[in-house]
CSV table of C-alpha atoms and ligand atoms in Angstrom, one decimal:
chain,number,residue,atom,x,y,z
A,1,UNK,CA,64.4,-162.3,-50.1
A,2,UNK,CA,67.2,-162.1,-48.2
A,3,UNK,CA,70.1,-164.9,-47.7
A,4,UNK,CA,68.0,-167.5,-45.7
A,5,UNK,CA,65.2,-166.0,-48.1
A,6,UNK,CA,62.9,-164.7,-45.5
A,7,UNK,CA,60.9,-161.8,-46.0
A,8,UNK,CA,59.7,-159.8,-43.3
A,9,UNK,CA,55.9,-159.5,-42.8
A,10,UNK,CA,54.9,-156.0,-43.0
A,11,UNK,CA,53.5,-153.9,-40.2
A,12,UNK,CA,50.5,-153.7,-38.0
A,13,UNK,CA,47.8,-152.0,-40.6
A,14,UNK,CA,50.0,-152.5,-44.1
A,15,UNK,CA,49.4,-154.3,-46.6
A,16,UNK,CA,51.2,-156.9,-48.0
A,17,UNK,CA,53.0,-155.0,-50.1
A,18,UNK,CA,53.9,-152.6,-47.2
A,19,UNK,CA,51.6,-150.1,-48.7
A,20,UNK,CA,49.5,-148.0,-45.5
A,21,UNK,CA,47.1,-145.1,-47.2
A,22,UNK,CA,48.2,-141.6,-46.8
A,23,UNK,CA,45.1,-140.1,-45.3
A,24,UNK,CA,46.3,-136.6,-45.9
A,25,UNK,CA,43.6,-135.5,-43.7
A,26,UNK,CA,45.1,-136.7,-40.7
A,27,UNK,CA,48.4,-134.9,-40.8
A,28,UNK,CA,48.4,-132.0,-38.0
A,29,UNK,CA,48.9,-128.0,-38.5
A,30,UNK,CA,52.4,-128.8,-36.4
A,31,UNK,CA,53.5,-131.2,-39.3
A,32,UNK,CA,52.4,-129.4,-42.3
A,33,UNK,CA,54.2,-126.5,-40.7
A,34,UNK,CA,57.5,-128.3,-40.3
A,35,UNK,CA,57.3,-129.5,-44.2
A,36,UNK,CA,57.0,-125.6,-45.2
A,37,UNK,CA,60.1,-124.6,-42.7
A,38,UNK,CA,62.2,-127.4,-45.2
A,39,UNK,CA,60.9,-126.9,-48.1
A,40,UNK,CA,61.1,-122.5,-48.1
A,41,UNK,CA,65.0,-123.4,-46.5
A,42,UNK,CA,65.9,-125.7,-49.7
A,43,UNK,CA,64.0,-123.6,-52.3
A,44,UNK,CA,66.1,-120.7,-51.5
A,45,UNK,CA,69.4,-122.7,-51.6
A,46,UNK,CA,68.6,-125.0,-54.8
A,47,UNK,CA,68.5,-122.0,-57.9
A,48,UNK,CA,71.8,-122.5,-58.9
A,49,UNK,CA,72.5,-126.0,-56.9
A,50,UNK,CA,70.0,-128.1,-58.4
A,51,UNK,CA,69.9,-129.9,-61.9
A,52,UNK,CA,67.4,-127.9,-64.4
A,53,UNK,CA,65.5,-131.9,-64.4
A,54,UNK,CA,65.2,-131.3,-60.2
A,55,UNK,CA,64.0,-127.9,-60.7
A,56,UNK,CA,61.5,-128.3,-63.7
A,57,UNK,CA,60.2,-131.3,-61.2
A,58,UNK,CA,59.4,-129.0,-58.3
A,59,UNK,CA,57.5,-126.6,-60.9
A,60,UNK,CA,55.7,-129.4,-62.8
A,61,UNK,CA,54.4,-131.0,-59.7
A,62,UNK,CA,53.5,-128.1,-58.3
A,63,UNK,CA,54.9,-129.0,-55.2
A,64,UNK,CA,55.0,-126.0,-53.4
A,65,UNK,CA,55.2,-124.2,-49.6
A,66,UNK,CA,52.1,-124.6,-48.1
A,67,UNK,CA,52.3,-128.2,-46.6
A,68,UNK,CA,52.4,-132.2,-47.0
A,69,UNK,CA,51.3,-132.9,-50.2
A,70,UNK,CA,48.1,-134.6,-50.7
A,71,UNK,CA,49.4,-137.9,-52.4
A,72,UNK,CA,45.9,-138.1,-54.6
A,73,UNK,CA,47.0,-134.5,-56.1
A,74,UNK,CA,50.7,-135.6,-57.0
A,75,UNK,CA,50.0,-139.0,-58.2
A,76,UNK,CA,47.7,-137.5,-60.7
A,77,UNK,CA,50.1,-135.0,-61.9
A,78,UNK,CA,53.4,-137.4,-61.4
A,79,UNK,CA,51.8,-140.7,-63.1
A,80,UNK,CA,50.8,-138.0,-66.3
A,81,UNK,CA,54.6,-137.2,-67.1
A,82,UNK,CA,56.2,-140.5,-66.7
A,83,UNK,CA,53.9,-143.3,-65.0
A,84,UNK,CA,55.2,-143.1,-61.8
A,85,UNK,CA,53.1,-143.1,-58.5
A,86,UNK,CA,54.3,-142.2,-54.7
A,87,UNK,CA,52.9,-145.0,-52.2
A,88,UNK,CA,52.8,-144.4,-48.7
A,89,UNK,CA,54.6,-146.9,-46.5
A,90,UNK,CA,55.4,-146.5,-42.6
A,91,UNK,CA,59.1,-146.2,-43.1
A,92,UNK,CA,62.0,-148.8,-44.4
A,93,UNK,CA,60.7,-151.8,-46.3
A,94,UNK,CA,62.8,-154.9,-47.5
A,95,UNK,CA,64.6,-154.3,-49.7
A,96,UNK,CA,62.6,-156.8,-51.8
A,97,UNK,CA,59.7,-155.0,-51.5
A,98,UNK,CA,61.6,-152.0,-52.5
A,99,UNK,CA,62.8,-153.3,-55.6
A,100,UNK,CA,58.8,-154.9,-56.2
A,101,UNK,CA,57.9,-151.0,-55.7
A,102,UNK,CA,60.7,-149.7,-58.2
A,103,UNK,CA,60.2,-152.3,-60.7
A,104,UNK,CA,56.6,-151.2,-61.0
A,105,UNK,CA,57.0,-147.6,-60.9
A,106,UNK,CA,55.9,-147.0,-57.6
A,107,UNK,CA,58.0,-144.6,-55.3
A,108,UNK,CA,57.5,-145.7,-51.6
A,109,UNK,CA,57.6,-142.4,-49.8
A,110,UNK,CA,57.5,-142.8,-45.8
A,111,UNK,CA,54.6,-141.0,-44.6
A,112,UNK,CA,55.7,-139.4,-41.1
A,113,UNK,CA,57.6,-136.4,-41.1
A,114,UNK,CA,60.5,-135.1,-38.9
A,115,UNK,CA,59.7,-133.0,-35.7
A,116,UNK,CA,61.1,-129.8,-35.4
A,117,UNK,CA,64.1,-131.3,-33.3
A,118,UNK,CA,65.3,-133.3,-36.2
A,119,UNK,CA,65.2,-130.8,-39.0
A,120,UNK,CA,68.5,-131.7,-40.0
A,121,UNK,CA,68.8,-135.0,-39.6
A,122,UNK,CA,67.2,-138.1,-39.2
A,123,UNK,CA,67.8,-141.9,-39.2
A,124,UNK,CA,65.0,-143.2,-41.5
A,125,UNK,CA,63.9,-140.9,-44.7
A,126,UNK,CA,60.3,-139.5,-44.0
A,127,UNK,CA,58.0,-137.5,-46.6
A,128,UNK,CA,60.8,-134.8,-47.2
A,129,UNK,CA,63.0,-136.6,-47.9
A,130,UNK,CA,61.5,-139.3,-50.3
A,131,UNK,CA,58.9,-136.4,-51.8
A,132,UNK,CA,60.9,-133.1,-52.0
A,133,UNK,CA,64.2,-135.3,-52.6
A,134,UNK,CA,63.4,-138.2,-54.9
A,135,UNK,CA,60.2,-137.5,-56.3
A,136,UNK,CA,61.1,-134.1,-58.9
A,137,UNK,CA,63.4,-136.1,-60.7
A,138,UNK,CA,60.8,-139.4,-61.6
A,139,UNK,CA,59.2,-136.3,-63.9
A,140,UNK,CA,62.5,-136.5,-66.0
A,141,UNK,CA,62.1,-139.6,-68.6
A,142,UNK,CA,65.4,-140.7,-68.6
A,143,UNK,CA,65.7,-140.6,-64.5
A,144,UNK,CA,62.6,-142.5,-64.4
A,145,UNK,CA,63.8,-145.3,-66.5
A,146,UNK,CA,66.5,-145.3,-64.9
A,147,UNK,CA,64.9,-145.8,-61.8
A,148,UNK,CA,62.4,-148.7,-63.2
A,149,UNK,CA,66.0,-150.5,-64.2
A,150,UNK,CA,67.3,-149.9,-60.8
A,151,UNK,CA,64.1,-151.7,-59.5
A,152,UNK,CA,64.5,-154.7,-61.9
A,153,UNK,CA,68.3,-155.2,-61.5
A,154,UNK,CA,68.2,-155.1,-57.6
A,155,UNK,CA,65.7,-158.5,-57.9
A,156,UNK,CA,68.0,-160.0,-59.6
A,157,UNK,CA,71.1,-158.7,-57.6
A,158,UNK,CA,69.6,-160.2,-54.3
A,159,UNK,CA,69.2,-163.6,-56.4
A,160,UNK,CA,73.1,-163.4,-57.4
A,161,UNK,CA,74.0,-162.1,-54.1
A,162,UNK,CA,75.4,-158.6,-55.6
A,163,UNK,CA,73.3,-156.7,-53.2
A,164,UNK,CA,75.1,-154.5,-51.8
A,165,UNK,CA,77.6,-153.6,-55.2
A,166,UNK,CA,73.8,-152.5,-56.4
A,167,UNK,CA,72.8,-150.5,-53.1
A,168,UNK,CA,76.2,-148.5,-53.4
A,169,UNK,CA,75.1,-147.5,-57.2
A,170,UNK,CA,72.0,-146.3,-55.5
A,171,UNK,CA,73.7,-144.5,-53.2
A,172,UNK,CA,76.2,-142.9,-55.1
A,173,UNK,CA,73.6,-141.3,-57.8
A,174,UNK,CA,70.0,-141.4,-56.4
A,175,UNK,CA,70.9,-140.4,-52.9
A,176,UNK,CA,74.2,-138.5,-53.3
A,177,UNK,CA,74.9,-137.9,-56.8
A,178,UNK,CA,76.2,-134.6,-58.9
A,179,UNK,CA,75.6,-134.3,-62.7
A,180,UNK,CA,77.8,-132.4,-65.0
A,181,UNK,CA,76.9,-129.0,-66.6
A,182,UNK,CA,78.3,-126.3,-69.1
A,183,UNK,CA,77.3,-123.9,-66.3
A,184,UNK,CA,79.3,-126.6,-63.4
A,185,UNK,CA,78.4,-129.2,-61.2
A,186,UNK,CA,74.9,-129.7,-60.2
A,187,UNK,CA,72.9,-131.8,-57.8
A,188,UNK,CA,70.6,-134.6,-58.8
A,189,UNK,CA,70.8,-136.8,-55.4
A,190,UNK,CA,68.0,-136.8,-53.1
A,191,UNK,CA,70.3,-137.4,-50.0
A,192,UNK,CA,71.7,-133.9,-50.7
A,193,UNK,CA,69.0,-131.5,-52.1
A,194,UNK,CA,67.0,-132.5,-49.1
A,195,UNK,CA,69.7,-131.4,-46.5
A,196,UNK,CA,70.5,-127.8,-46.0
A,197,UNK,CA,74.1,-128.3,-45.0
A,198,UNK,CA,74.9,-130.7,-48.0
A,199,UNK,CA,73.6,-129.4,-50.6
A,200,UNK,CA,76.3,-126.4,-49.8
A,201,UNK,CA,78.6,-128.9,-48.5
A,202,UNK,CA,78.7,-131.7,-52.0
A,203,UNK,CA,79.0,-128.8,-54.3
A,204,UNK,CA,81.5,-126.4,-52.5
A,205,UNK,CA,83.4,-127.6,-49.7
A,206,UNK,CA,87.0,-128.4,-50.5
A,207,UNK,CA,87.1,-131.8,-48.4
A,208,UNK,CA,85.1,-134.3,-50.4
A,209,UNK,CA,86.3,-136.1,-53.8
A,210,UNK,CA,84.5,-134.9,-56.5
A,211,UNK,CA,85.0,-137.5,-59.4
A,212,UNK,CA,83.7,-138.9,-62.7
A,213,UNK,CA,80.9,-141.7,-62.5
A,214,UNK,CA,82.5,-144.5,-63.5
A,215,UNK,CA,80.3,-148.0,-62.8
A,216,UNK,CA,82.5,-150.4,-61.5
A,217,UNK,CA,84.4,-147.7,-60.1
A,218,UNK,CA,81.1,-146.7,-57.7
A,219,UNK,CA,80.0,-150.2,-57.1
A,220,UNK,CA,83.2,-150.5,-55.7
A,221,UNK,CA,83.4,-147.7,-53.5
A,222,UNK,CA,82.0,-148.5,-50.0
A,223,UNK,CA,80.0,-145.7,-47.7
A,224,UNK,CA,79.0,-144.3,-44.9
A,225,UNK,CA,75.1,-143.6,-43.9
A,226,UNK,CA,75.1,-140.9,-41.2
A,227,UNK,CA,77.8,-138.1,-42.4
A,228,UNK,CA,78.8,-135.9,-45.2
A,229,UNK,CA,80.2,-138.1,-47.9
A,230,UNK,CA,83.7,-138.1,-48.5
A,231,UNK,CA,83.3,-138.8,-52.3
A,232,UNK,CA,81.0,-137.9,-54.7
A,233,UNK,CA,80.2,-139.1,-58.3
A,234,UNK,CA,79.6,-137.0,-60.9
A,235,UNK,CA,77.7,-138.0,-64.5
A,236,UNK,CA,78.4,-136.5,-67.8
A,237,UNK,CA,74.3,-136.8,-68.2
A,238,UNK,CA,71.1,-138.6,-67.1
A,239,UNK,CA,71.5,-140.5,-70.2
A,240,UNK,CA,74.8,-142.1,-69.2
A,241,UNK,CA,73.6,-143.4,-65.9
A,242,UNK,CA,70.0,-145.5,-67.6
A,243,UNK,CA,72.4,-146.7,-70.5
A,244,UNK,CA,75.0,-148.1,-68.4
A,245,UNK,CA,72.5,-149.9,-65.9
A,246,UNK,CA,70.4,-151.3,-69.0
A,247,UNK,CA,73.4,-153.3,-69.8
A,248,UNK,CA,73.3,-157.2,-68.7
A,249,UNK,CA,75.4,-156.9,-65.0
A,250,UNK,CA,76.3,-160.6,-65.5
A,251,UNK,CA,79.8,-159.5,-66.7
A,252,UNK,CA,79.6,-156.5,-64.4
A,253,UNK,CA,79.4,-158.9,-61.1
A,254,UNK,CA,81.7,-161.3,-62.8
A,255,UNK,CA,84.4,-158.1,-62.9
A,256,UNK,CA,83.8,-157.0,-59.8
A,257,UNK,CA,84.2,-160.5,-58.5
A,258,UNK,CA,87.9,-160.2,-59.0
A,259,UNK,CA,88.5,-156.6,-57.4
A,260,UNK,CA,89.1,-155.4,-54.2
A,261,UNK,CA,86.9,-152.3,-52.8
A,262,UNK,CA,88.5,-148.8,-53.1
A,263,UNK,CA,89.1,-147.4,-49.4
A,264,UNK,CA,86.2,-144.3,-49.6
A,265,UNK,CA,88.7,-141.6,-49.6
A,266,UNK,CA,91.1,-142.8,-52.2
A,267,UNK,CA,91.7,-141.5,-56.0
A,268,UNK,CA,92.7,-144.2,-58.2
A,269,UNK,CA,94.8,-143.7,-61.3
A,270,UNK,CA,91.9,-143.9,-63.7
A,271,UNK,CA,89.8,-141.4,-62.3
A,272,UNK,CA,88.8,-138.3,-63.9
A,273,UNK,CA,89.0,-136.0,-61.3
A,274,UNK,CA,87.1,-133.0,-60.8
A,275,UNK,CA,88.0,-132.1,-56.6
A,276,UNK,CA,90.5,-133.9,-55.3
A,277,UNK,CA,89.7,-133.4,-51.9
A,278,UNK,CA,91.9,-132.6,-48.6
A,279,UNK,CA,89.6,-135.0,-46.7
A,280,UNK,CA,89.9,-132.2,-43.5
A,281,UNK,CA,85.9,-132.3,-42.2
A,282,UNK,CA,86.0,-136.4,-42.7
A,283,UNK,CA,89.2,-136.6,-40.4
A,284,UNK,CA,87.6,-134.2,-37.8
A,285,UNK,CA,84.3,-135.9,-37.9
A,286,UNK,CA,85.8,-139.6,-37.9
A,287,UNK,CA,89.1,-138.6,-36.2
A,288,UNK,CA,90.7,-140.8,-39.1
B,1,HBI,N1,62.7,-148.5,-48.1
B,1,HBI,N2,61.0,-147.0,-47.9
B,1,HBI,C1,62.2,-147.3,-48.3
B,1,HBI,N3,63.0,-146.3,-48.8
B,1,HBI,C2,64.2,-146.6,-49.3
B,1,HBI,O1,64.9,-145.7,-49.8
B,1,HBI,C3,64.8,-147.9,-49.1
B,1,HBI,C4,64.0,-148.9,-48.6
B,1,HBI,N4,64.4,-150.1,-48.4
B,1,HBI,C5,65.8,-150.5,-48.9
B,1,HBI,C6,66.6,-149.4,-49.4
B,1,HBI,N5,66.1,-148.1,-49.6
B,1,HBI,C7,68.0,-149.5,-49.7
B,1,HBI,O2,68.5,-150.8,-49.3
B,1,HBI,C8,68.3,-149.4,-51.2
B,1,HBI,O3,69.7,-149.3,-51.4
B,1,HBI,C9,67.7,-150.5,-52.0
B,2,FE,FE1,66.3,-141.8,-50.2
């Protein structure tokens, strides 16, 4: 619930918990078509981008070219690997609904899709980007764990106030996050591998930060929502980031309690850093 503990009602035609059904049958030619223009443009950028747990995702669920995938088809393949299912809601829920969702393994994936005019950007995340982005990496064990923890904590975070330390965790690994490799850095965050433009942006250009996830470090860090980000985090391994958020965040929020944020473009002195970055597109883009 939120401060004054009021919880939207959902929409015209959800349920209660926000859930619509899919009816895959009801998607247009136009639409399917738009979902194969994104998908052939990232599966020709992510071989060599992606984490092997993204990729190996893609190929176990079969998620392929040809269109919107039929929900029924997925679930039955997803919920087999690790018990996760994608439920269909009409865009942004509460974000105690979200957490409800997360908690229980279900993914809320919006079901609309982009037009053509807003293939490379849009406000709130439609079927690309919470199927193609978030939904490979629920196949890897670890990831999805880690994502069932994220969907506990945040209930509790919204009863201790600590919601938005625990949204900027979110955002710096599910949505935005690099991981480690012997062959270099890789991708792993949703936000990026379903954007053209970052996903070569995050791993190459030279203006971003590029450094080591640290967790009070990222909960610290504030960001932006409708640009490039200007500092990623990168983890040693999957297995860091679900045994760091299976740890009690009592003492985690108590620590935090007593520091200040870290400005979004700033390297502090115990960061390992991988890019420090000249911060050139961020100061043309926000004229900073
Ligand atoms: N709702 N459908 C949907 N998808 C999200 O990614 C989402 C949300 N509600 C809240 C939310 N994300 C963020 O506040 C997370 O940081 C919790
Ligand atoms: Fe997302």
């Amino acid at each position: 619930m939120s401060a004054d503990g009021f919880v939207p009602g959902p929409p015209e035609g959800a349920r209660a918990d926000w859930t619509i059904d899919q009816d895959w049958g009801r998607y247009t030619p136009q639409e399917h078509q738009v979902w194969v223009t994104l998908y052939e443009r990232q599966a020709a950028l992510l071989p060599g981008r992606a984490c092997e747990a993204f990729l190996s995702g893609l190929k176990a669920l079969d998620l392929h070219g040809q269109g919107i995938p039929d929900f029924r088809e997925l679930n039955a393949r997803l919920g087999a690997l690790t018990g996760w299912t994608v439920v269909a809601v009409p865009g942004l829920v509460p974000d105690e609904v979200f957490f409800e969702h997360l908690a229980n393994r279900r993914f809320p994936a919006g079901r609309f899709i982009r037009t053509p005019e807003q293939l490379d950007y849009l406000e709130e995340p439609d079927v690309f980007h919470d199927v193609f982005g978030h939904v490979p990496m629920l196949t890897d064990p670890t990831f999805a764990s880690y994502m069932q923890a994220y969907g506990e904590g945040g209930l509790r975070a919204m009863q201790l106030g600590r919601l938005h330390n625990l949204a900027r965790l979110y955002w710096y690994t599910v949505e935005f996050g690099l991981i480690d490799t012997p062959e270099g850095l890789r991708i792993y965050g949703a936000g990026i591998v379903s954007s053209c433009g970052e996903t070569k942006f995050s791993l190459e250009a030279p203006s971003p930060n590029r450094i080591g996830f640290e967790l009070i470090r990222v909960m610290r860090t504030p960001y932006r929502i409708n640009d490039y980000q200007q500092v990623y985090f990168v983890l040693p391994s999957l297995q860091r980031l679900l045994d760091d958020t299976l740890q009690d965040f009592g003492p985690v929020y108590d620590r935090l309690a007593s520091l200040e944020d870290v400005p979004i473009e700033e390297v502090t002195p115990g960061d390992r850093v991988f890019t420090r970055g000249t911060q050139a597109y961020a100061r043309r883009r926000l004229r900073i």
